[in-house]
Amino acid sequence: MISPPLLYALIMLAAPLAMVVTFSFWSQNYLDLDTTITLKNYKEAWSKPIYRVLILRSLNISIMVTLVTVLLAFPMAYFLSFRVKRNKALWLFLITIPFWTSYLLRVFLWKVILGYNGVLNSALMGLGIIDEPMTFILYNLNAVVITLAHAWAPFAILPIFVSLERIDRSLLEAAEDLGDGPFRRFFRVTLPLAMPGVIASTLIVMIPTVGDFITPKLVGGTDGLMISNMIQIQFGKANNAPLGAALAIASMVIVGSVSLVIFIAGRWFRGRAQ
Amino acid sequence: MRLTRFLSKNWLLTYAALYVAFLYAPVILLPLFAFNESTIIAFPLTGFTTKWFTVLFESTALHQAVKNSLIIGVVTAVLSTILGTCAARAMVRFGFPFKRGIVSFIMLPLVLPEIIVAVALLVLLMQLGFPLSIWTVIGGHVLICVPFSVAILSSAFQGLDKNLEEASLDLGETGWGTFRRVIFPLILPGVISSLLITFTISLDEFIIAFFLTGTDVTLPVYIWSQLRFPAKLPSVMALGTILLVLSVLLLVLGEWFRRRSAKQQGLDPASGGGFMQ
């Protein structure tokens, strides 16, 4: 029974991934593919400042996006789990509805909201809160962070919500009976027990952020361009697929190691709390 | 004063309301601009019109893109649900060597950035000299949809009573007959829910389609190409509005089927295995 899906995954996933790894050790001059094994692409990716800058920036943006998204999502998940008594499913459904429109349009609409003559600026100016349009919210890092904090919201809320739901409520009562105030109780009982969900949503948000090239392109301006934009350019206009493959693998390895560190740190935190 | 007291007492509720407003902010704008008279996407709104919808009905490029997306969506939904059914049944019912490894490998596309999946497939296809077409997009979409299908269907299989299958086999049905006449009707709501959700995912997917589509563009790739032309934007908003309504309808339908299946099997419909968890 398992063999058809396994076979499919092997052909469509394992084989292509193996191919990308091989490709990254090849080189290309316009249309000719040179299949001698070389580390040239990795050397180029490491030594040319542009690639290093883009990779580091992608990592930086991913970490910022993840922090903001998870911090914003946690109180919402907490609210859903501890304050909503009936109709939890309805609340969850309400949260997921905005995310079933075209992803492209959602990103584009943020551009409409954050722009110089955008919704936010005209509203704030109409209300007399600001005198001239704010320019620090579009075509830079902030815009990327806001847009992605929105785009990943349900992926951050749901894992945290699930882990909060699993917390045995009597533990919280016990902490209170033993003299913990609401703050101590939260940091010593609730948060450590919710940690698996927090870690899961951190990874779920961080990994695809590195791979996103639409948001940086639409709202990021030049300061917000990320490594995925460069990978896309190498496969497209620059026509240097081997370099693109090397960049893709380099960024995957870096994100993979950061994810591993976060995962292990989360385990350690939980272990210490128990 | 009463307001500040209310806010400090119910700060979590206030936060939740603001957060939901943040989530809905872009989506609310979609219908506003779709029915707005002006070509410029900005406030103030100038007047009510349905002309942007009329524009949509006259664009042949759009119709071709919709047709491609529908074909890709339907084929993807069917293929990934078949594969998902196999995987979910094997996972729930049988033990086999390297089970954890194999299952996590099938679920891997869930955590892999889509650009990696897209680039990897593109490289392989280029090497094999395979021409890009809607079939290459389908190949990529099935890959990322199978994990969702497995998640939905494994909860359907978990609720299945093993005795029913054994009874059917004891009474002389063949393995296939048992599947067709006993198992399949029982997991049918799960299957429908999986079909609807994988269809919706495929319909919205951009990155893989962008890399793997040849001249037959899909709907998101078409939208992407339109975003460059300011004059086309209002009709893109109109298109987005139609898509939003359709997606929500499909999802409500999918959720309804999932709940019905959960109820049939005597489970709590609000828990476990839906697309929302």
Coordinates of C-alpha atoms in Angstrom, one line a residue, chain B residues 40-254:
Chain B
I40 CA -6.5 53.8 -9.4
I41 CA -6.4 51.5 -6.4
A42 CA -6.6 54.1 -3.7
F43 CA -9.1 55.8 -1.4
P44 CA -11.4 57.6 -1.6
L45 CA -13.7 55.3 -3.5
T46 CA -15.3 57.0 -6.5
G47 CA -18.5 55.1 -7.3
F48 CA -20.1 51.7 -7.8
T49 CA -19.5 49.8 -11.0
T50 CA -19.5 46.2 -12.2
K51 CA -17.5 47.0 -15.3
W52 CA -14.4 45.2 -14.0
F53 CA -16.3 42.0 -13.9
T54 CA -17.4 42.5 -17.5
V55 CA -13.8 43.0 -18.5
L56 CA -13.0 39.6 -17.0
F57 CA -15.7 37.9 -19.1
E58 CA -14.1 39.3 -22.3
S59 CA -10.5 38.3 -21.7
T60 CA -9.6 35.1 -23.6
A61 CA -6.1 34.9 -22.0
L62 CA -7.8 34.7 -18.6
H63 CA -10.2 32.1 -19.8
Q64 CA -7.3 29.9 -21.0
A65 CA -5.5 30.4 -17.7
V66 CA -8.7 29.5 -15.8
K67 CA -9.1 26.4 -18.0
N68 CA -5.5 25.3 -17.4
S69 CA -5.8 25.9 -13.6
L70 CA -9.0 23.9 -13.5
I71 CA -7.5 20.9 -15.4
I72 CA -4.4 21.1 -13.2
G73 CA -6.5 21.4 -10.0
V74 CA -8.8 18.5 -10.8
V75 CA -6.0 16.1 -11.9
T76 CA -3.9 17.1 -8.9
A77 CA -6.8 16.6 -6.6
V78 CA -7.6 13.1 -7.9
L79 CA -4.0 11.9 -8.1
S80 CA -2.9 13.2 -4.7
T81 CA -6.1 11.8 -3.1
I82 CA -5.4 8.3 -4.6
L83 CA -1.8 8.4 -3.4
G84 CA -2.9 9.9 -0.1
T85 CA -5.4 7.1 0.4
C86 CA -2.7 4.5 -0.1
A87 CA -0.3 6.1 2.2
A88 CA -2.9 6.8 4.9
R89 CA -4.2 3.3 4.9
A90 CA -0.7 1.8 5.0
M91 CA 0.2 4.1 7.9
V92 CA -2.9 3.4 10.0
R93 CA -3.4 -0.3 9.3
F94 CA 0.0 -1.9 8.7
G95 CA 3.5 -2.0 10.2
F96 CA 6.4 -2.1 7.8
P97 CA 10.1 -1.6 7.9
F98 CA 11.4 2.0 8.1
K99 CA 7.8 3.2 8.7
R100 CA 8.8 6.4 10.4
G101 CA 11.4 7.3 7.8
I102 CA 9.2 6.6 4.9
V103 CA 6.2 8.5 6.4
S104 CA 8.4 11.5 7.2
F105 CA 9.8 11.4 3.7
I106 CA 6.3 11.5 2.1
M107 CA 5.4 14.4 4.4
L108 CA 8.7 16.2 3.7
P109 CA 7.3 18.6 1.1
L110 CA 5.3 20.3 4.0
V111 CA 8.4 21.8 5.5
L112 CA 10.5 22.2 2.3
P113 CA 10.5 25.7 0.9
E114 CA 8.4 25.6 -2.3
I115 CA 11.2 27.3 -4.3
I116 CA 13.5 24.3 -3.5
V117 CA 10.8 21.8 -4.7
A118 CA 10.3 23.9 -7.8
V119 CA 14.0 24.4 -8.7
A120 CA 14.7 20.7 -8.0
L121 CA 11.9 19.6 -10.4
L122 CA 12.9 22.1 -13.0
V123 CA 16.6 20.9 -13.0
L124 CA 15.5 17.3 -13.4
L125 CA 13.1 18.1 -16.2
M126 CA 15.7 20.2 -18.0
Q127 CA 18.2 17.3 -17.7
L128 CA 15.8 14.8 -19.0
G129 CA 14.8 17.1 -21.8
F130 CA 11.2 17.0 -20.7
P131 CA 9.1 19.9 -22.2
L132 CA 7.3 22.1 -19.7
S133 CA 3.5 21.8 -19.8
I134 CA 0.5 21.6 -17.5
W135 CA 1.7 18.0 -16.8
T136 CA 4.9 19.2 -15.2
V137 CA 2.9 21.6 -13.0
I138 CA 0.6 18.7 -12.0
G139 CA 3.7 16.6 -11.1
G140 CA 4.8 19.4 -8.7
H141 CA 1.4 20.0 -7.3
V142 CA 0.7 16.4 -6.5
L143 CA 4.0 16.2 -4.6
I144 CA 3.0 19.1 -2.3
C145 CA -0.7 18.0 -2.0
V146 CA -0.1 14.4 -0.9
P147 CA 0.9 15.3 2.6
F148 CA -2.3 17.3 3.1
S149 CA -4.3 14.4 1.7
V150 CA -2.5 11.9 4.0
A151 CA -3.3 14.1 7.0
I152 CA -7.0 14.3 6.2
L153 CA -7.4 10.6 5.2
S154 CA -5.4 9.1 8.1
S155 CA -8.0 10.5 10.5
A156 CA -10.7 9.0 8.3
F157 CA -9.0 5.6 8.4
Q158 CA -8.4 5.9 12.2
G159 CA -12.1 6.0 12.8
L160 CA -12.7 2.9 10.7
D161 CA -13.8 -0.3 12.5
K162 CA -11.4 -3.1 11.6
N163 CA -14.1 -5.7 12.3
L164 CA -16.2 -4.5 9.4
E165 CA -13.4 -5.3 7.0
E166 CA -12.8 -8.7 8.5
A167 CA -16.5 -9.5 8.4
S168 CA -16.6 -8.6 4.7
L169 CA -13.5 -10.8 4.0
D170 CA -15.0 -13.7 6.0
L171 CA -18.2 -13.4 4.0
G172 CA -16.3 -14.1 0.8
E173 CA -15.6 -10.6 -0.6
T174 CA -12.3 -10.2 -2.3
G175 CA -9.8 -7.6 -1.0
W176 CA -10.9 -5.1 -3.8
G177 CA -14.6 -5.8 -3.3
T178 CA -14.1 -5.1 0.4
F179 CA -12.4 -1.8 -0.3
R180 CA -15.0 -0.8 -2.9
R181 CA -18.1 -1.8 -1.0
V182 CA -17.2 -1.5 2.7
I183 CA -14.1 0.7 3.2
F184 CA -14.6 3.3 0.5
P185 CA -18.2 4.3 1.4
L186 CA -17.1 4.8 5.0
I187 CA -14.1 7.0 4.1
L188 CA -16.0 8.8 1.3
P189 CA -16.5 12.1 3.3
G190 CA -12.8 12.1 4.0
V191 CA -12.0 11.5 0.4
I192 CA -14.3 14.4 -0.7
S193 CA -12.8 16.7 1.9
S194 CA -9.3 15.7 0.6
L195 CA -10.3 16.3 -3.0
L196 CA -11.6 19.8 -2.2
I197 CA -8.7 20.9 -0.2
T198 CA -6.0 19.6 -2.6
F199 CA -7.9 21.3 -5.4
T200 CA -7.9 24.6 -3.6
I201 CA -4.2 24.4 -2.8
S202 CA -3.4 23.6 -6.4
L203 CA -5.6 26.5 -7.6
D204 CA -3.8 29.0 -5.4
E205 CA -0.2 27.7 -5.8
F206 CA 2.2 30.1 -7.5
I207 CA 5.9 29.3 -7.0
I208 CA 5.9 25.8 -8.4
A209 CA 3.6 26.8 -11.3
F210 CA 5.8 29.8 -12.0
F211 CA 8.8 27.6 -12.5
L212 CA 7.2 24.6 -14.2
T213 CA 4.6 26.2 -16.4
G214 CA 5.6 26.5 -20.1
T215 CA 3.4 28.5 -22.4
D216 CA 0.2 27.2 -20.7
V217 CA 0.0 29.7 -17.8
T218 CA -2.0 29.0 -14.7
L219 CA -4.3 31.5 -13.0
P220 CA -1.8 32.7 -10.4
V221 CA 0.9 33.0 -13.0
Y222 CA -1.6 35.1 -15.1
I223 CA -2.4 37.3 -12.1
W224 CA 1.3 37.8 -11.5
S225 CA 1.8 39.0 -15.1
Q226 CA -1.2 41.3 -14.7
L227 CA 0.1 43.0 -11.5
R228 CA 2.7 44.8 -13.6
F229 CA 0.1 46.8 -15.5
P230 CA -1.7 49.4 -13.3
A231 CA -4.6 49.6 -15.7
K232 CA -5.4 45.9 -15.3
L233 CA -5.4 46.1 -11.5
P234 CA -9.2 46.7 -10.9
S235 CA -10.1 43.7 -12.9
V236 CA -7.5 41.6 -11.0
M237 CA -9.3 42.8 -7.8
A238 CA -12.6 41.6 -9.4
L239 CA -11.0 38.3 -10.2
G240 CA -9.7 38.0 -6.6
T241 CA -13.1 38.6 -5.2
I242 CA -14.6 35.8 -7.3
L243 CA -11.8 33.5 -6.2
L244 CA -12.3 34.4 -2.6
V245 CA -16.0 33.6 -2.7
L246 CA -15.3 30.3 -4.5
S247 CA -12.5 29.2 -2.2
V248 CA -14.6 29.9 0.9
L249 CA -17.5 27.9 -0.6
L250 CA -15.3 25.0 -1.4
L251 CA -13.8 25.0 2.1
V252 CA -17.1 25.2 3.9
L253 CA -18.2 22.3 1.8
G254 CA -15.0 20.3 2.6

